[in-house]
Amino acid sequence: MRGIEEEAEASLVGLTIRTSSPASSSSKKGKDLLQANNNNASDSSPSIKNSPFNSPSLVSPPSSAFVSALQSPYISPRATTPITTHKPSPPLSYKGSQSEDVPSSSYTPPSDQYDFSDEQPSDRKLKLSACTPDPAPPRISFSFPVPRVSLAKVSVSSPATNTKLRSSDVFIGFHGQNPNLVRFCKWLKSELELQGIACFVADRAKYSDTQSHEIADRVICSVTYGIVVVSCSSLLNYLSLEEVRFFAQKKNLIPIFYGTGPSEIMGLLNCNAIDKECKEAIDGLIKSHEFKLEANESNWRSCVGKTATILRAKLGRKSVADKETVEGIDELPFPRNRSFLGREKEIIEMEMALFGNGEYLESTTPSTRGEASGQSEGLADEESDVVSTRNGKFISLELGKCSEPRSEAWSDPNGGKNSLKRLLKTKKYRNSSNCKSSTSVVCVNGVPGIGKTELALEFAYRYSQRYKMVLWVGGEARYFRQNLLNLSFSLGLDVSADAEKDRGRLRSFDEQEFEAFKRIKRELFRDMPYLLIIDNLETEKDWWEGKDLNDLIPRNTGGTHVLITTRLPKVMTFDTVQLSVLPSSDAMVLLRGRRKKDYPVEEVEVLKLFDEKLGRLSYGLWVVGSLLSELAISPSALFEAVNKIQIEERSASPFLNVMDEQYCKSNPFVAKVLAFSLAVLEQAEGNRNLLSLKMLLVGAWFAPVPIPVNLLAAAAKNMPTGGNRFSKWNKCLSHTFAWCGGCGLGRRSEEDAAFLLVRLGLARITNRQPGCWIQFHPITQTFARRRDYILAPKATVQGVRKIDNPLLNLDHLWASAFLVFGFKSEPPLVQLQAMDMVLYIKRTALPLAITAFTTFSRCNSALELLKVCTNVLEEVEKSFVSQIQDWRQGSLCWKKKTNKKVDEYVWQDVTLLKALLLETRAKLLLRGGHFDSGEELCRTCISIRTVMLGHNHDLTLAAQETLAKLVRMRSKI
């Protein structure tokens, strides 16, 4: 039992002051210490020098910073406090955590923890020596020259190891129950520690034992700089005033005004109810306000960054490298929509869900100062939980826990209650019925095209200053996993797969993938606040492995908020904001377009017909408004032209999901508007180029992420120019296009063609750099896929070969792989010739698999892709063999008539590429410990290369080395 207790005590680093010797001599020295304690207790004037409990190594950690701080003229010496005890109670104010300081400021221990019962032995009770006339004086503030009694409990039976507090550079003090204030202080601490500055953050009013206060006081005395986050309640708490006065005297105070300002603080000087100490604190705040650090809800990020810059310069930490993110990765994908309107109710609802209503009763009330003794004693309402001292014992003033009534009150000279105190109390009761606890995950759901993405984008721009960074992730099922791993760029993380050995053992592929996601989750869901937006979440299950969404988003997200937009009616058990259609007034504004044209009453009635036909959905309204803005056409003429378009009944596309097909069938008028837009593109550009139209058709088969315009144009140029696809509409639309003569939609460059799609509301500009990038709306892609799923997909695959930066276009590479190979139940949509297949696998599929494996730890997905490529090449080989057999068995007349020949060079390329795939798979399987499968593949590779290239060829020898490594590793296992 003693071993267990000693181990438990040893784990509480920084709290228990050890005085005993090692285990070999603990018994003898323990008796000597007890004897010394008894002798000191009988002495009426004990000295620090004679007492073993007050040696420098016990009173403070053996740190020069601590010793020099305690010798400061601003710090009074501590009183002699011999303590006799057998077995200490574990300090309850500390919880071991990497994200919380010692003692934890977010944990309030139960009251009366030193109140032992009568059944306990008398030697376990605290015995304090008489050092003042009062036999048990209360805790004294560190900032006043009055001796203080230390109530730290000391063990004489524990090993003689001196407890050492972690050295801190900066103390961050705050006070209040507002979760946003706590969130801000934790963010500030995390940011400073990211810069290499050790911090200690504390709300000392929540400490309910002396030991916690002792530790916090020592940190305050030892730090180089003190930050006090001054909120409305700070001046109502004597502990916060102590911190301000102490750091101001040492001239190392850096105040941050949170939700208030210097002018408001100075206004309190005219209040008759404040005392001398409060005035000194206010004076110290004003004199130390040289850096102008004022935090409000619109500049949290700027304030935290400025504070970190100031402290990094003052502490000489300029050499500490910041955690830089990868260039080219933008925080938000789109520019802010200046035409955004409405949705104020939904935005407020989302803000309330994530941040609460912002009205919290600060639990502290002003403190009274004892004129004679100089003691400080905090006073509070009976419903607050501030800890106060009385007769040397800390008591909790929570409702029902205070056994003695309070007789003191902070009053003005006229005897009336302080007005600020009454204001806080009135404010509390006024808002108690509206107080709502905040959550960390909110889902915005609604039908397609209703404006979910626009709402999330507007929310991100409005509240981006409340977060360290906004992270935008596409939630489409096929790309969701890769998009989450792409966060490693923004977060500056390494999620690459293991080398051949890691920590002395080989880890399975599942372990490596789990570790990659674990790194992202560990960085994302901690005290550093991020806003993670998952746009257009299609399913709760992972498309690749069927894992649940709970595996990716934990219950405790730390300081991070998660905002999900989805068509699903419900996502797990997360809070939901149901998005309804826009009100009629906002819908009419969208229909008028960007130019805000004024129409006569008759045309306004036509706009109302558009509103009714489109179901008041934001996407359709925006496209119609864009057409009216860009074309010289009236609403009545546009409505007539759109109504004349006939939508063909098409069979279900194999590459559209059920929800997309259902949307197209249930919204025929939207389909007509989009068909009219395509007709406008063809008629405006004629038969000369049709670049914009081709870019739209091929863009439908790219991934639903930003696309570089040069890549889109390259793919569009691979698409052959057919006949006039909309010739049957030209006759009925001739009158309409006569109105379009002056719209200037002629032949144009690549960027101009992309901007035309943006002007017509079919795509939008993105923030991605370098170059020009656009992204199509999902509804635009759905409709375009129904128009052409033969020529456009093939042109997309051919255009993907020209991708310059694979890391920034991984989603597009995967999209092309889905088109060529198909996955799961989906058949391949693009059929490539043998040589084209060799080029695609060599230039696109193979680099994609290696990048996914090595850079993102997507081990299983990469191996599956390589396996599919191998199977495809084997089918090509079989077709070659079949053609040769048919040619040999055929008649002589047939041989003369046929011109088909098997290209031996192509066949050789296919065979050697197959060997390369087998070798690559063997090398990757080696990293996951699959030696048997890797050995079999490697032997097949060696056989192929031996026949094709010879025994002594470099590639054959390289494969033999890989085989030797596989055999050697298998023998070791």
PDB file of C-alpha atoms in Angstrom, residues 596-810:
ATOM      1  CA  LYS A 596     -30.544  46.151 -59.466  1.00  0.00           C
ATOM      2  CA  LYS A 597     -32.667  47.094 -62.454  1.00  0.00           C
ATOM      3  CA  ASP A 598     -36.009  48.808 -61.961  1.00  0.00           C
ATOM      4  CA  TYR A 599     -38.865  47.177 -63.879  1.00  0.00           C
ATOM      5  CA  PRO A 600     -42.436  48.319 -64.539  1.00  0.00           C
ATOM      6  CA  VAL A 601     -45.308  46.696 -62.709  1.00  0.00           C
ATOM      7  CA  GLU A 602     -45.969  44.182 -65.512  1.00  0.00           C
ATOM      8  CA  GLU A 603     -42.385  42.933 -65.427  1.00  0.00           C
ATOM      9  CA  VAL A 604     -42.449  42.735 -61.647  1.00  0.00           C
ATOM     10  CA  GLU A 605     -45.388  40.353 -61.948  1.00  0.00           C
ATOM     11  CA  VAL A 606     -43.261  38.197 -64.267  1.00  0.00           C
ATOM     12  CA  LEU A 607     -40.504  38.166 -61.668  1.00  0.00           C
ATOM     13  CA  LYS A 608     -43.040  36.839 -59.192  1.00  0.00           C
ATOM     14  CA  LEU A 609     -43.787  34.029 -61.643  1.00  0.00           C
ATOM     15  CA  PHE A 610     -40.077  33.189 -61.690  1.00  0.00           C
ATOM     16  CA  ASP A 611     -40.125  33.191 -57.907  1.00  0.00           C
ATOM     17  CA  GLU A 612     -43.021  30.768 -57.848  1.00  0.00           C
ATOM     18  CA  LYS A 613     -41.637  28.431 -60.522  1.00  0.00           C
ATOM     19  CA  LEU A 614     -38.191  28.250 -58.906  1.00  0.00           C
ATOM     20  CA  GLY A 615     -39.589  27.466 -55.483  1.00  0.00           C
ATOM     21  CA  ARG A 616     -37.807  30.551 -54.108  1.00  0.00           C
ATOM     22  CA  LEU A 617     -34.505  28.639 -54.009  1.00  0.00           C
ATOM     23  CA  SER A 618     -31.434  30.858 -53.876  1.00  0.00           C
ATOM     24  CA  TYR A 619     -29.514  29.094 -56.662  1.00  0.00           C
ATOM     25  CA  GLY A 620     -32.251  29.385 -59.290  1.00  0.00           C
ATOM     26  CA  LEU A 621     -33.025  32.978 -58.316  1.00  0.00           C
ATOM     27  CA  TRP A 622     -29.351  33.915 -58.632  1.00  0.00           C
ATOM     28  CA  VAL A 623     -28.992  32.326 -62.097  1.00  0.00           C
ATOM     29  CA  VAL A 624     -32.089  34.157 -63.381  1.00  0.00           C
ATOM     30  CA  GLY A 625     -30.880  37.406 -61.875  1.00  0.00           C
ATOM     31  CA  SER A 626     -27.489  36.909 -63.541  1.00  0.00           C
ATOM     32  CA  LEU A 627     -29.133  36.317 -66.934  1.00  0.00           C
ATOM     33  CA  LEU A 628     -31.203  39.474 -66.560  1.00  0.00           C
ATOM     34  CA  SER A 629     -28.093  41.443 -65.575  1.00  0.00           C
ATOM     35  CA  GLU A 630     -25.826  40.200 -68.378  1.00  0.00           C
ATOM     36  CA  LEU A 631     -28.319  39.972 -71.246  1.00  0.00           C
ATOM     37  CA  ALA A 632     -30.304  42.799 -72.797  1.00  0.00           C
ATOM     38  CA  ILE A 633     -33.564  40.982 -72.179  1.00  0.00           C
ATOM     39  CA  SER A 634     -36.706  41.716 -70.220  1.00  0.00           C
ATOM     40  CA  PRO A 635     -38.120  39.331 -67.602  1.00  0.00           C
ATOM     41  CA  SER A 636     -41.175  38.595 -69.764  1.00  0.00           C
ATOM     42  CA  ALA A 637     -39.036  37.694 -72.811  1.00  0.00           C
ATOM     43  CA  LEU A 638     -36.772  35.515 -70.672  1.00  0.00           C
ATOM     44  CA  PHE A 639     -39.732  33.750 -69.100  1.00  0.00           C
ATOM     45  CA  GLU A 640     -41.249  33.055 -72.509  1.00  0.00           C
ATOM     46  CA  ALA A 641     -37.956  31.697 -73.893  1.00  0.00           C
ATOM     47  CA  VAL A 642     -37.348  29.440 -70.914  1.00  0.00           C
ATOM     48  CA  ASN A 643     -40.882  28.042 -71.094  1.00  0.00           C
ATOM     49  CA  LYS A 644     -40.393  27.057 -74.749  1.00  0.00           C
ATOM     50  CA  ILE A 645     -37.454  24.775 -73.945  1.00  0.00           C
ATOM     51  CA  GLN A 646     -38.336  21.098 -73.928  1.00  0.00           C
ATOM     52  CA  ILE A 647     -36.368  18.873 -71.551  1.00  0.00           C
ATOM     53  CA  GLU A 648     -35.661  15.423 -72.940  1.00  0.00           C
ATOM     54  CA  GLU A 649     -36.443  12.423 -70.813  1.00  0.00           C
ATOM     55  CA  ARG A 650     -33.129  10.681 -70.238  1.00  0.00           C
ATOM     56  CA  SER A 651     -32.317   7.403 -68.599  1.00  0.00           C
ATOM     57  CA  ALA A 652     -30.593   7.579 -65.247  1.00  0.00           C
ATOM     58  CA  SER A 653     -26.904   8.340 -65.583  1.00  0.00           C
ATOM     59  CA  PRO A 654     -24.655   5.666 -64.058  1.00  0.00           C
ATOM     60  CA  PHE A 655     -22.575   8.416 -62.480  1.00  0.00           C
ATOM     61  CA  LEU A 656     -25.382  10.281 -60.696  1.00  0.00           C
ATOM     62  CA  ASN A 657     -26.588   9.336 -57.271  1.00  0.00           C
ATOM     63  CA  VAL A 658     -30.232   8.888 -56.398  1.00  0.00           C
ATOM     64  CA  MET A 659     -30.576  12.289 -54.726  1.00  0.00           C
ATOM     65  CA  ASP A 660     -29.262  14.125 -57.816  1.00  0.00           C
ATOM     66  CA  GLU A 661     -31.606  12.250 -60.136  1.00  0.00           C
ATOM     67  CA  GLN A 662     -34.530  12.967 -57.848  1.00  0.00           C
ATOM     68  CA  TYR A 663     -33.641  16.664 -57.724  1.00  0.00           C
ATOM     69  CA  CYS A 664     -33.514  16.944 -61.519  1.00  0.00           C
ATOM     70  CA  LYS A 665     -36.928  15.316 -61.875  1.00  0.00           C
ATOM     71  CA  SER A 666     -38.561  17.366 -59.130  1.00  0.00           C
ATOM     72  CA  ASN A 667     -37.231  20.738 -60.390  1.00  0.00           C
ATOM     73  CA  PRO A 668     -37.930  20.849 -64.145  1.00  0.00           C
ATOM     74  CA  PHE A 669     -38.004  24.649 -64.326  1.00  0.00           C
ATOM     75  CA  VAL A 670     -34.487  24.896 -62.896  1.00  0.00           C
ATOM     76  CA  ALA A 671     -33.373  22.422 -65.572  1.00  0.00           C
ATOM     77  CA  LYS A 672     -34.975  24.644 -68.243  1.00  0.00           C
ATOM     78  CA  VAL A 673     -33.167  27.731 -66.931  1.00  0.00           C
ATOM     79  CA  LEU A 674     -29.841  25.883 -67.053  1.00  0.00           C
ATOM     80  CA  ALA A 675     -30.573  24.570 -70.551  1.00  0.00           C
ATOM     81  CA  PHE A 676     -31.279  28.123 -71.647  1.00  0.00           C
ATOM     82  CA  SER A 677     -27.930  29.217 -70.150  1.00  0.00           C
ATOM     83  CA  LEU A 678     -26.110  26.572 -72.203  1.00  0.00           C
ATOM     84  CA  ALA A 679     -27.955  27.720 -75.300  1.00  0.00           C
ATOM     85  CA  VAL A 680     -26.867  31.277 -74.579  1.00  0.00           C
ATOM     86  CA  LEU A 681     -23.228  30.135 -74.404  1.00  0.00           C
ATOM     87  CA  GLU A 682     -23.469  28.324 -77.745  1.00  0.00           C
ATOM     88  CA  GLN A 683     -25.339  31.074 -79.534  1.00  0.00           C
ATOM     89  CA  ALA A 684     -23.056  33.822 -78.248  1.00  0.00           C
ATOM     90  CA  GLU A 685     -19.841  32.051 -79.202  1.00  0.00           C
ATOM     91  CA  GLY A 686     -21.163  30.545 -82.435  1.00  0.00           C
ATOM     92  CA  ASN A 687     -19.399  27.523 -83.868  1.00  0.00           C
ATOM     93  CA  ARG A 688     -15.942  29.069 -83.733  1.00  0.00           C
ATOM     94  CA  ASN A 689     -14.722  28.040 -80.327  1.00  0.00           C
ATOM     95  CA  LEU A 690     -17.429  27.211 -77.790  1.00  0.00           C
ATOM     96  CA  LEU A 691     -14.717  27.371 -75.096  1.00  0.00           C
ATOM     97  CA  SER A 692     -17.033  28.434 -72.295  1.00  0.00           C
ATOM     98  CA  LEU A 693     -19.563  25.727 -73.144  1.00  0.00           C
ATOM     99  CA  LYS A 694     -16.872  23.046 -73.301  1.00  0.00           C
ATOM    100  CA  MET A 695     -15.367  24.229 -70.018  1.00  0.00           C
ATOM    101  CA  LEU A 696     -18.765  23.843 -68.413  1.00  0.00           C
ATOM    102  CA  LEU A 697     -19.317  20.329 -69.805  1.00  0.00           C
ATOM    103  CA  VAL A 698     -15.888  18.975 -68.857  1.00  0.00           C
ATOM    104  CA  GLY A 699     -15.926  20.807 -65.521  1.00  0.00           C
ATOM    105  CA  ALA A 700     -18.900  18.711 -64.481  1.00  0.00           C
ATOM    106  CA  TRP A 701     -16.618  15.652 -64.293  1.00  0.00           C
ATOM    107  CA  PHE A 702     -13.919  17.213 -62.176  1.00  0.00           C
ATOM    108  CA  ALA A 703     -14.067  16.922 -58.398  1.00  0.00           C
ATOM    109  CA  PRO A 704     -16.353  19.414 -56.578  1.00  0.00           C
ATOM    110  CA  VAL A 705     -13.404  21.597 -55.541  1.00  0.00           C
ATOM    111  CA  PRO A 706     -11.716  24.633 -57.157  1.00  0.00           C
ATOM    112  CA  ILE A 707     -10.329  23.972 -60.641  1.00  0.00           C
ATOM    113  CA  PRO A 708      -7.477  25.950 -62.224  1.00  0.00           C
ATOM    114  CA  VAL A 709      -8.681  27.666 -65.363  1.00  0.00           C
ATOM    115  CA  ASN A 710      -5.702  26.542 -67.433  1.00  0.00           C
ATOM    116  CA  LEU A 711      -6.428  22.900 -66.551  1.00  0.00           C
ATOM    117  CA  LEU A 712     -10.111  23.386 -67.364  1.00  0.00           C
ATOM    118  CA  ALA A 713      -9.248  24.957 -70.707  1.00  0.00           C
ATOM    119  CA  ALA A 714      -6.791  22.153 -71.530  1.00  0.00           C
ATOM    120  CA  ALA A 715      -9.477  19.570 -70.907  1.00  0.00           C
ATOM    121  CA  ALA A 716     -12.032  21.567 -72.912  1.00  0.00           C
ATOM    122  CA  LYS A 717      -9.696  21.717 -75.934  1.00  0.00           C
ATOM    123  CA  ASN A 718      -9.543  17.903 -75.957  1.00  0.00           C
ATOM    124  CA  MET A 719     -13.301  17.784 -76.474  1.00  0.00           C
ATOM    125  CA  PRO A 720     -14.275  17.658 -80.168  1.00  0.00           C
ATOM    126  CA  THR A 721     -16.542  20.354 -81.530  1.00  0.00           C
ATOM    127  CA  GLY A 722     -19.738  18.670 -82.659  1.00  0.00           C
ATOM    128  CA  GLY A 723     -22.767  20.032 -84.394  1.00  0.00           C
ATOM    129  CA  ASN A 724     -25.124  22.577 -82.940  1.00  0.00           C
ATOM    130  CA  ARG A 725     -26.498  20.727 -79.939  1.00  0.00           C
ATOM    131  CA  PHE A 726     -29.240  23.301 -79.461  1.00  0.00           C
ATOM    132  CA  SER A 727     -30.215  23.781 -83.124  1.00  0.00           C
ATOM    133  CA  LYS A 728     -33.750  22.643 -82.457  1.00  0.00           C
ATOM    134  CA  TRP A 729     -34.108  25.561 -80.014  1.00  0.00           C
ATOM    135  CA  ASN A 730     -32.597  28.234 -82.249  1.00  0.00           C
ATOM    136  CA  LYS A 731     -35.802  28.910 -84.128  1.00  0.00           C
ATOM    137  CA  CYS A 732     -37.867  29.401 -81.018  1.00  0.00           C
ATOM    138  CA  LEU A 733     -35.065  31.361 -79.342  1.00  0.00           C
ATOM    139  CA  SER A 734     -34.158  33.564 -82.312  1.00  0.00           C
ATOM    140  CA  HIS A 735     -36.210  36.441 -80.955  1.00  0.00           C
ATOM    141  CA  THR A 736     -34.571  36.075 -77.584  1.00  0.00           C
ATOM    142  CA  PHE A 737     -31.026  36.106 -78.921  1.00  0.00           C
ATOM    143  CA  ALA A 738     -31.806  39.220 -80.914  1.00  0.00           C
ATOM    144  CA  TRP A 739     -31.966  40.900 -77.527  1.00  0.00           C
ATOM    145  CA  CYS A 740     -28.507  39.522 -76.723  1.00  0.00           C
ATOM    146  CA  GLY A 741     -26.660  41.192 -79.584  1.00  0.00           C
ATOM    147  CA  GLY A 742     -25.091  43.897 -77.465  1.00  0.00           C
ATOM    148  CA  CYS A 743     -24.113  41.796 -74.501  1.00  0.00           C
ATOM    149  CA  GLY A 744     -20.525  41.365 -75.704  1.00  0.00           C
ATOM    150  CA  LEU A 745     -20.365  37.566 -75.344  1.00  0.00           C
ATOM    151  CA  GLY A 746     -17.991  36.947 -78.224  1.00  0.00           C
ATOM    152  CA  ARG A 747     -14.842  34.924 -78.660  1.00  0.00           C
ATOM    153  CA  ARG A 748     -12.559  35.308 -75.666  1.00  0.00           C
ATOM    154  CA  SER A 749      -9.449  34.029 -73.879  1.00  0.00           C
ATOM    155  CA  GLU A 750      -9.355  31.223 -71.329  1.00  0.00           C
ATOM    156  CA  GLU A 751      -9.854  33.506 -68.331  1.00  0.00           C
ATOM    157  CA  ASP A 752     -12.552  35.487 -70.121  1.00  0.00           C
ATOM    158  CA  ALA A 753     -14.368  32.245 -70.917  1.00  0.00           C
ATOM    159  CA  ALA A 754     -14.205  31.267 -67.242  1.00  0.00           C
ATOM    160  CA  PHE A 755     -15.412  34.697 -66.137  1.00  0.00           C
ATOM    161  CA  LEU A 756     -18.367  34.364 -68.513  1.00  0.00           C
ATOM    162  CA  LEU A 757     -19.466  31.259 -66.609  1.00  0.00           C
ATOM    163  CA  VAL A 758     -19.139  33.245 -63.385  1.00  0.00           C
ATOM    164  CA  ARG A 759     -21.142  36.177 -64.752  1.00  0.00           C
ATOM    165  CA  LEU A 760     -23.968  33.851 -65.758  1.00  0.00           C
ATOM    166  CA  GLY A 761     -24.141  32.417 -62.238  1.00  0.00           C
ATOM    167  CA  LEU A 762     -22.976  28.926 -63.242  1.00  0.00           C
ATOM    168  CA  ALA A 763     -19.648  29.059 -61.393  1.00  0.00           C
ATOM    169  CA  ARG A 764     -17.867  31.255 -58.875  1.00  0.00           C
ATOM    170  CA  ILE A 765     -14.387  32.676 -58.443  1.00  0.00           C
ATOM    171  CA  THR A 766     -12.265  31.135 -55.687  1.00  0.00           C
ATOM    172  CA  ASN A 767      -9.409  32.410 -53.531  1.00  0.00           C
ATOM    173  CA  ARG A 768      -7.004  29.676 -54.585  1.00  0.00           C
ATOM    174  CA  GLN A 769      -3.587  30.848 -55.735  1.00  0.00           C
ATOM    175  CA  PRO A 770      -1.595  31.063 -57.929  1.00  0.00           C
ATOM    176  CA  GLY A 771      -3.506  31.770 -61.096  1.00  0.00           C
ATOM    177  CA  CYS A 772      -7.236  31.852 -61.657  1.00  0.00           C
ATOM    178  CA  TRP A 773      -9.441  29.125 -60.159  1.00  0.00           C
ATOM    179  CA  ILE A 774     -13.204  28.633 -60.382  1.00  0.00           C
ATOM    180  CA  GLN A 775     -15.639  26.148 -58.893  1.00  0.00           C
ATOM    181  CA  PHE A 776     -18.970  24.974 -60.259  1.00  0.00           C
ATOM    182  CA  HIS A 777     -22.094  24.748 -58.164  1.00  0.00           C
ATOM    183  CA  PRO A 778     -23.105  21.112 -57.468  1.00  0.00           C
ATOM    184  CA  ILE A 779     -26.437  21.660 -59.237  1.00  0.00           C
ATOM    185  CA  THR A 780     -24.591  22.989 -62.294  1.00  0.00           C
ATOM    186  CA  GLN A 781     -22.387  19.897 -62.331  1.00  0.00           C
ATOM    187  CA  THR A 782     -25.381  17.591 -61.929  1.00  0.00           C
ATOM    188  CA  PHE A 783     -27.218  19.103 -64.893  1.00  0.00           C
ATOM    189  CA  ALA A 784     -24.087  19.183 -67.100  1.00  0.00           C
ATOM    190  CA  ARG A 785     -23.429  15.502 -66.403  1.00  0.00           C
ATOM    191  CA  ARG A 786     -26.877  14.687 -67.704  1.00  0.00           C
ATOM    192  CA  ARG A 787     -26.145  16.618 -70.905  1.00  0.00           C
ATOM    193  CA  ASP A 788     -22.944  14.774 -71.883  1.00  0.00           C
ATOM    194  CA  TYR A 789     -21.458  11.683 -70.274  1.00  0.00           C
ATOM    195  CA  ILE A 790     -19.525  10.323 -73.294  1.00  0.00           C
ATOM    196  CA  LEU A 791     -17.169  12.918 -74.786  1.00  0.00           C
ATOM    197  CA  ALA A 792     -16.780  15.227 -71.790  1.00  0.00           C
ATOM    198  CA  PRO A 793     -15.525  12.570 -69.310  1.00  0.00           C
ATOM    199  CA  LYS A 794     -12.879  11.370 -71.766  1.00  0.00           C
ATOM    200  CA  ALA A 795     -11.700  14.931 -72.364  1.00  0.00           C
ATOM    201  CA  THR A 796     -11.494  15.405 -68.596  1.00  0.00           C
ATOM    202  CA  VAL A 797      -9.252  12.350 -68.207  1.00  0.00           C
ATOM    203  CA  GLN A 798      -6.969  13.558 -70.983  1.00  0.00           C
ATOM    204  CA  GLY A 799      -6.766  17.027 -69.487  1.00  0.00           C
ATOM    205  CA  VAL A 800      -5.846  15.743 -66.009  1.00  0.00           C
ATOM    206  CA  ARG A 801      -2.484  14.587 -67.398  1.00  0.00           C
ATOM    207  CA  LYS A 802      -1.400  18.227 -67.544  1.00  0.00           C
ATOM    208  CA  ILE A 803      -1.724  18.837 -63.815  1.00  0.00           C
ATOM    209  CA  ASP A 804       1.389  20.651 -62.623  1.00  0.00           C
ATOM    210  CA  ASN A 805       1.032  20.357 -58.831  1.00  0.00           C
ATOM    211  CA  PRO A 806      -0.461  16.988 -57.824  1.00  0.00           C
ATOM    212  CA  LEU A 807      -0.667  17.915 -54.115  1.00  0.00           C
ATOM    213  CA  LEU A 808      -3.059  20.786 -54.879  1.00  0.00           C
ATOM    214  CA  ASN A 809      -5.146  18.678 -57.285  1.00  0.00           C
ATOM    215  CA  LEU A 810      -5.409  15.283 -55.607  1.00  0.00           C
TER     216      LEU A 810
END
